[in-house]
PDB file of N, CA and C in Angstrom:
ATOM      1  N   UNK A   1       0.857  -1.179   0.000  1.00 77.00           N
ATOM      2  CA  UNK A   1       0.000   0.000   0.000  1.00 77.00           C
ATOM      3  C   UNK A   1       0.900   1.239   0.000  1.00 77.00           C
ATOM      4  N   UNK A   2       0.563   2.198  -0.796  1.00 83.00           N
ATOM      5  CA  UNK A   2       1.324   3.440  -0.920  1.00 83.00           C
ATOM      6  C   UNK A   2       1.025   4.359   0.268  1.00 83.00           C
ATOM      7  N   UNK A   3       1.988   5.218   0.593  1.00 87.00           N
ATOM      8  CA  UNK A   3       1.763   6.158   1.698  1.00 87.00           C
ATOM      9  C   UNK A   3       0.811   7.270   1.254  1.00 87.00           C
ATOM     10  N   UNK A   4       0.151   7.872   2.215  1.00 88.00           N
ATOM     11  CA  UNK A   4      -0.783   8.962   1.906  1.00 88.00           C
ATOM     12  C   UNK A   4      -0.061  10.170   1.328  1.00 88.00           C
ATOM     13  N   UNK A   5       1.211  10.359   1.689  1.00 90.00           N
ATOM     14  CA  UNK A   5       1.975  11.497   1.174  1.00 90.00           C
ATOM     15  C   UNK A   5       2.218  11.391  -0.327  1.00 90.00           C
ATOM     16  N   UNK A   6       2.282  10.180  -0.853  1.00 93.00           N
ATOM     17  CA  UNK A   6       2.568   9.967  -2.271  1.00 93.00           C
ATOM     18  C   UNK A   6       1.307   9.754  -3.108  1.00 93.00           C
ATOM     19  N   UNK A   7       0.169   9.627  -2.472  1.00 94.00           N
ATOM     20  CA  UNK A   7      -1.082   9.308  -3.162  1.00 94.00           C
ATOM     21  C   UNK A   7      -1.659  10.522  -3.879  1.00 94.00           C
ATOM     22  N   UNK A   8      -2.449  10.238  -4.908  1.00 95.00           N
ATOM     23  CA  UNK A   8      -3.207  11.266  -5.619  1.00 95.00           C
ATOM     24  C   UNK A   8      -4.688  10.916  -5.508  1.00 95.00           C
ATOM     25  N   UNK A   9      -5.534  11.877  -5.809  1.00 95.00           N
ATOM     26  CA  UNK A   9      -6.974  11.682  -5.708  1.00 95.00           C
ATOM     27  C   UNK A   9      -7.543  11.248  -7.054  1.00 95.00           C
ATOM     28  N   UNK A  10      -8.275  10.141  -7.042  1.00 94.00           N
ATOM     29  CA  UNK A  10      -9.001   9.685  -8.227  1.00 94.00           C
ATOM     30  C   UNK A  10     -10.473   9.988  -7.991  1.00 94.00           C
ATOM     31  N   UNK A  11     -11.129  10.534  -8.999  1.00 95.00           N
ATOM     32  CA  UNK A  11     -12.536  10.925  -8.870  1.00 95.00           C
ATOM     33  C   UNK A  11     -13.416  10.107  -9.814  1.00 95.00           C
ATOM     34  N   UNK A  12     -14.612   9.816  -9.336  1.00 93.00           N
ATOM     35  CA  UNK A  12     -15.620   9.125 -10.132  1.00 93.00           C
ATOM     36  C   UNK A  12     -16.929   9.859  -9.942  1.00 93.00           C
ATOM     37  N   UNK A  13     -17.560  10.236 -11.052  1.00 94.00           N
ATOM     38  CA  UNK A  13     -18.881  10.860 -10.981  1.00 94.00           C
ATOM     39  C   UNK A  13     -19.889   9.861 -11.514  1.00 94.00           C
ATOM     40  N   UNK A  14     -20.926   9.599 -10.692  1.00 90.00           N
ATOM     41  CA  UNK A  14     -21.943   8.629 -11.059  1.00 90.00           C
ATOM     42  C   UNK A  14     -23.271   9.020 -10.438  1.00 90.00           C
ATOM     43  N   UNK A  15     -24.317   9.046 -11.253  1.00 87.00           N
ATOM     44  CA  UNK A  15     -25.675   9.350 -10.788  1.00 87.00           C
ATOM     45  C   UNK A  15     -25.742  10.685 -10.052  1.00 87.00           C
ATOM     46  N   UNK A  16     -25.009  11.664 -10.554  1.00 90.00           N
ATOM     47  CA  UNK A  16     -25.042  12.998  -9.965  1.00 90.00           C
ATOM     48  C   UNK A  16     -24.219  13.148  -8.699  1.00 90.00           C
ATOM     49  N   UNK A  17     -23.495  12.126  -8.302  1.00 91.00           N
ATOM     50  CA  UNK A  17     -22.655  12.168  -7.103  1.00 91.00           C
ATOM     51  C   UNK A  17     -21.193  12.066  -7.511  1.00 91.00           C
ATOM     52  N   UNK A  18     -20.324  12.679  -6.711  1.00 94.00           N
ATOM     53  CA  UNK A  18     -18.886  12.597  -6.970  1.00 94.00           C
ATOM     54  C   UNK A  18     -18.222  11.886  -5.797  1.00 94.00           C
ATOM     55  N   UNK A  19     -17.393  10.899  -6.115  1.00 96.00           N
ATOM     56  CA  UNK A  19     -16.683  10.126  -5.108  1.00 96.00           C
ATOM     57  C   UNK A  19     -15.189  10.222  -5.374  1.00 96.00           C
ATOM     58  N   UNK A  20     -14.394  10.170  -4.307  1.00 96.00           N
ATOM     59  CA  UNK A  20     -12.944  10.264  -4.428  1.00 96.00           C
ATOM     60  C   UNK A  20     -12.280   9.171  -3.591  1.00 96.00           C
ATOM     61  N   UNK A  21     -11.178   8.627  -4.118  1.00 95.00           N
ATOM     62  CA  UNK A  21     -10.338   7.685  -3.387  1.00 95.00           C
ATOM     63  C   UNK A  21      -8.893   8.117  -3.576  1.00 95.00           C
ATOM     64  N   UNK A  22      -8.040   7.749  -2.637  1.00 96.00           N
ATOM     65  CA  UNK A  22      -6.617   8.062  -2.713  1.00 96.00           C
ATOM     66  C   UNK A  22      -5.886   6.848  -3.270  1.00 96.00           C
ATOM     67  N   UNK A  23      -5.094   7.076  -4.340  1.00 95.00           N
ATOM     68  CA  UNK A  23      -4.464   5.966  -5.049  1.00 95.00           C
ATOM     69  C   UNK A  23      -2.998   6.258  -5.362  1.00 95.00           C
ATOM     70  N   UNK A  24      -2.291   5.198  -5.736  1.00 95.00           N
ATOM     71  CA  UNK A  24      -0.910   5.280  -6.206  1.00 95.00           C
ATOM     72  C   UNK A  24      -0.951   5.749  -7.665  1.00 95.00           C
ATOM     73  N   UNK A  25      -0.333   6.884  -7.994  1.00 95.00           N
ATOM     74  CA  UNK A  25      -0.438   7.398  -9.366  1.00 95.00           C
ATOM     75  C   UNK A  25       0.215   6.495 -10.409  1.00 95.00           C
ATOM     76  N   UNK A  26       1.325   5.855 -10.065  1.00 94.00           N
ATOM     77  CA  UNK A  26       2.000   4.984 -11.031  1.00 94.00           C
ATOM     78  C   UNK A  26       1.182   3.728 -11.323  1.00 94.00           C
ATOM     79  N   UNK A  27       0.616   3.141 -10.290  1.00 92.00           N
ATOM     80  CA  UNK A  27      -0.209   1.946 -10.480  1.00 92.00           C
ATOM     81  C   UNK A  27      -1.482   2.287 -11.252  1.00 92.00           C
ATOM     82  N   UNK A  28      -2.066   3.448 -10.981  1.00 92.00           N
ATOM     83  CA  UNK A  28      -3.274   3.858 -11.697  1.00 92.00           C
ATOM     84  C   UNK A  28      -2.989   4.024 -13.187  1.00 92.00           C
ATOM     85  N   UNK A  29      -1.849   4.592 -13.510  1.00 94.00           N
ATOM     86  CA  UNK A  29      -1.472   4.749 -14.915  1.00 94.00           C
ATOM     87  C   UNK A  29      -1.251   3.386 -15.570  1.00 94.00           C
ATOM     88  N   UNK A  30      -0.625   2.472 -14.843  1.00 94.00           N
ATOM     89  CA  UNK A  30      -0.415   1.124 -15.372  1.00 94.00           C
ATOM     90  C   UNK A  30      -1.748   0.421 -15.619  1.00 94.00           C
ATOM     91  N   UNK A  31      -2.717   0.619 -14.736  1.00 91.00           N
ATOM     92  CA  UNK A  31      -4.051   0.035 -14.933  1.00 91.00           C
ATOM     93  C   UNK A  31      -4.693   0.621 -16.181  1.00 91.00           C
ATOM     94  N   UNK A  32      -4.592   1.929 -16.333  1.00 92.00           N
ATOM     95  CA  UNK A  32      -5.198   2.600 -17.487  1.00 92.00           C
ATOM     96  C   UNK A  32      -4.589   2.108 -18.794  1.00 92.00           C
ATOM     97  N   UNK A  33      -3.304   1.812 -18.778  1.00 96.00           N
ATOM     98  CA  UNK A  33      -2.611   1.327 -19.973  1.00 96.00           C
ATOM     99  C   UNK A  33      -2.775  -0.175 -20.189  1.00 96.00           C
ATOM    100  N   UNK A  34      -3.381  -0.863 -19.222  1.00 95.00           N
ATOM    101  CA  UNK A  34      -3.545  -2.307 -19.322  1.00 95.00           C
ATOM    102  C   UNK A  34      -2.292  -3.073 -18.974  1.00 95.00           C
ATOM    103  N   UNK A  35      -1.373  -2.449 -18.260  1.00 95.00           N
ATOM    104  CA  UNK A  35      -0.084  -3.055 -17.935  1.00 95.00           C
ATOM    105  C   UNK A  35       0.023  -3.505 -16.482  1.00 95.00           C
ATOM    106  N   UNK A  36      -1.012  -3.325 -15.699  1.00 93.00           N
ATOM    107  CA  UNK A  36      -0.934  -3.631 -14.264  1.00 93.00           C
ATOM    108  C   UNK A  36      -1.130  -5.109 -14.011  1.00 93.00           C
ATOM    109  N   UNK A  37      -0.195  -5.689 -13.290  1.00 91.00           N
ATOM    110  CA  UNK A  37      -0.307  -7.078 -12.860  1.00 91.00           C
ATOM    111  C   UNK A  37      -0.062  -7.085 -11.366  1.00 91.00           C
ATOM    112  N   UNK A  38      -1.092  -7.283 -10.616  1.00 88.00           N
ATOM    113  CA  UNK A  38      -0.940  -7.296  -9.172  1.00 88.00           C
ATOM    114  C   UNK A  38      -2.280  -7.225  -8.493  1.00 88.00           C
ATOM    115  N   UNK A  39      -2.218  -6.930  -7.225  1.00 89.00           N
ATOM    116  CA  UNK A  39      -3.414  -6.859  -6.397  1.00 89.00           C
ATOM    117  C   UNK A  39      -3.878  -5.411  -6.310  1.00 89.00           C
ATOM    118  N   UNK A  40      -5.163  -5.179  -6.461  1.00 86.00           N
ATOM    119  CA  UNK A  40      -5.691  -3.815  -6.405  1.00 86.00           C
ATOM    120  C   UNK A  40      -5.477  -3.162  -5.045  1.00 86.00           C
ATOM    121  N   UNK A  41      -5.289  -3.956  -4.004  1.00 86.00           N
ATOM    122  CA  UNK A  41      -5.009  -3.390  -2.686  1.00 86.00           C
ATOM    123  C   UNK A  41      -3.697  -2.604  -2.687  1.00 86.00           C
ATOM    124  N   UNK A  42      -2.803  -2.910  -3.621  1.00 86.00           N
ATOM    125  CA  UNK A  42      -1.542  -2.184  -3.747  1.00 86.00           C
ATOM    126  C   UNK A  42      -1.762  -0.779  -4.306  1.00 86.00           C
ATOM    127  N   UNK A  43      -2.848  -0.555  -4.999  1.00 91.00           N
ATOM    128  CA  UNK A  43      -3.130   0.722  -5.652  1.00 91.00           C
ATOM    129  C   UNK A  43      -3.741   1.723  -4.679  1.00 91.00           C
ATOM    130  N   UNK A  44      -4.561   1.244  -3.777  1.00 91.00           N
ATOM    131  CA  UNK A  44      -5.316   2.101  -2.859  1.00 91.00           C
ATOM    132  C   UNK A  44      -4.451   2.543  -1.689  1.00 91.00           C
ATOM    133  N   UNK A  45      -4.439   3.853  -1.418  1.00 92.00           N
ATOM    134  CA  UNK A  45      -3.677   4.391  -0.291  1.00 92.00           C
ATOM    135  C   UNK A  45      -4.509   4.402   0.984  1.00 92.00           C
ATOM    136  N   UNK A  46      -5.810   4.502   0.849  1.00 89.00           N
ATOM    137  CA  UNK A  46      -6.719   4.481   2.001  1.00 89.00           C
ATOM    138  C   UNK A  46      -7.969   3.725   1.579  1.00 89.00           C
ATOM    139  N   UNK A  47      -8.504   2.925   2.458  1.00 90.00           N
ATOM    140  CA  UNK A  47      -9.670   2.113   2.115  1.00 90.00           C
ATOM    141  C   UNK A  47     -10.977   2.888   2.196  1.00 90.00           C
ATOM    142  N   UNK A  48     -10.906   4.169   2.461  1.00 92.00           N
ATOM    143  CA  UNK A  48     -12.101   4.996   2.589  1.00 92.00           C
ATOM    144  C   UNK A  48     -12.493   5.608   1.248  1.00 92.00           C
ATOM    145  N   UNK A  49     -13.780   5.872   1.089  1.00 93.00           N
ATOM    146  CA  UNK A  49     -14.317   6.594  -0.056  1.00 93.00           C
ATOM    147  C   UNK A  49     -14.782   7.943   0.467  1.00 93.00           C
ATOM    148  N   UNK A  50     -14.468   9.009  -0.280  1.00 95.00           N
ATOM    149  CA  UNK A  50     -14.760  10.364   0.175  1.00 95.00           C
ATOM    150  C   UNK A  50     -15.640  11.107  -0.820  1.00 95.00           C
ATOM    151  N   UNK A  51     -16.364  12.115  -0.319  1.00 94.00           N
ATOM    152  CA  UNK A  51     -16.987  13.119  -1.184  1.00 94.00           C
ATOM    153  C   UNK A  51     -15.938  14.162  -1.518  1.00 94.00           C
ATOM    154  N   UNK A  52     -15.118  14.500  -0.530  1.00 92.00           N
ATOM    155  CA  UNK A  52     -14.020  15.447  -0.696  1.00 92.00           C
ATOM    156  C   UNK A  52     -12.860  14.934   0.144  1.00 92.00           C
ATOM    157  N   UNK A  53     -11.871  14.340  -0.515  1.00 92.00           N
ATOM    158  CA  UNK A  53     -10.765  13.713   0.198  1.00 92.00           C
ATOM    159  C   UNK A  53      -9.910  14.722   0.950  1.00 92.00           C
ATOM    160  N   UNK A  54      -9.730  15.916   0.401  1.00 89.00           N
ATOM    161  CA  UNK A  54      -8.876  16.907   1.069  1.00 89.00           C
ATOM    162  C   UNK A  54      -9.472  17.378   2.388  1.00 89.00           C
ATOM    163  N   UNK A  55     -10.796  17.373   2.488  1.00 92.00           N
ATOM    164  CA  UNK A  55     -11.457  17.759   3.741  1.00 92.00           C
ATOM    165  C   UNK A  55     -11.807  16.550   4.595  1.00 92.00           C
ATOM    166  N   UNK A  56     -11.716  15.355   4.029  1.00 91.00           N
ATOM    167  CA  UNK A  56     -12.070  14.144   4.760  1.00 91.00           C
ATOM    168  C   UNK A  56     -13.559  13.899   4.844  1.00 91.00           C
ATOM    169  N   UNK A  57     -14.337  14.540   3.959  1.00 92.00           N
ATOM    170  CA  UNK A  57     -15.794  14.370   3.954  1.00 92.00           C
ATOM    171  C   UNK A  57     -16.161  13.029   3.327  1.00 92.00           C
ATOM    172  N   UNK A  58     -16.962  12.261   4.031  1.00 94.00           N
ATOM    173  CA  UNK A  58     -17.402  10.967   3.528  1.00 94.00           C
ATOM    174  C   UNK A  58     -18.854  11.052   3.072  1.00 94.00           C
ATOM    175  N   UNK A  59     -19.206  10.300   2.028  1.00 92.00           N
ATOM    176  CA  UNK A  59     -20.592  10.324   1.544  1.00 92.00           C
ATOM    177  C   UNK A  59     -21.520   9.560   2.484  1.00 92.00           C
ATOM    178  N   UNK A  60     -22.797   9.833   2.358  1.00 90.00           N
ATOM    179  CA  UNK A  60     -23.803   9.087   3.108  1.00 90.00           C
ATOM    180  C   UNK A  60     -23.850   7.652   2.578  1.00 90.00           C
ATOM    181  N   UNK A  61     -24.199   6.720   3.429  1.00 90.00           N
ATOM    182  CA  UNK A  61     -24.286   5.311   3.027  1.00 90.00           C
ATOM    183  C   UNK A  61     -25.238   5.116   1.847  1.00 90.00           C
ATOM    184  N   UNK A  62     -26.339   5.874   1.811  1.00 87.00           N
ATOM    185  CA  UNK A  62     -27.301   5.742   0.708  1.00 87.00           C
ATOM    186  C   UNK A  62     -26.663   6.096  -0.627  1.00 87.00           C
ATOM    187  N   UNK A  63     -25.740   7.052  -0.624  1.00 86.00           N
ATOM    188  CA  UNK A  63     -25.092   7.476  -1.865  1.00 86.00           C
ATOM    189  C   UNK A  63     -24.143   6.410  -2.400  1.00 86.00           C
ATOM    190  N   UNK A  64     -23.645   5.547  -1.541  1.00 84.00           N
ATOM    191  CA  UNK A  64     -22.706   4.510  -1.961  1.00 84.00           C
ATOM    192  C   UNK A  64     -23.398   3.282  -2.542  1.00 84.00           C
ATOM    193  N   UNK A  65     -24.684   3.146  -2.309  1.00 81.00           N
ATOM    194  CA  UNK A  65     -25.404   1.957  -2.789  1.00 81.00           C
ATOM    195  C   UNK A  65     -25.742   2.023  -4.240  1.00 81.00           C
TER     196      UNK A  65
END
């Protein structure tokens, strides 16, 4: 797992909601290129999902369903 200091924010917009996760930028690029071979747990810097990662705001449970 990558440290939080090295992580970048990945955003996903779905059904009018925006979600953010902290990820390893190099692994994310490898995934995008189809070159990643490994466990996705290595990509994620934090197991939390955020509405705004910089503020630490988490979405409501209903929004995640």
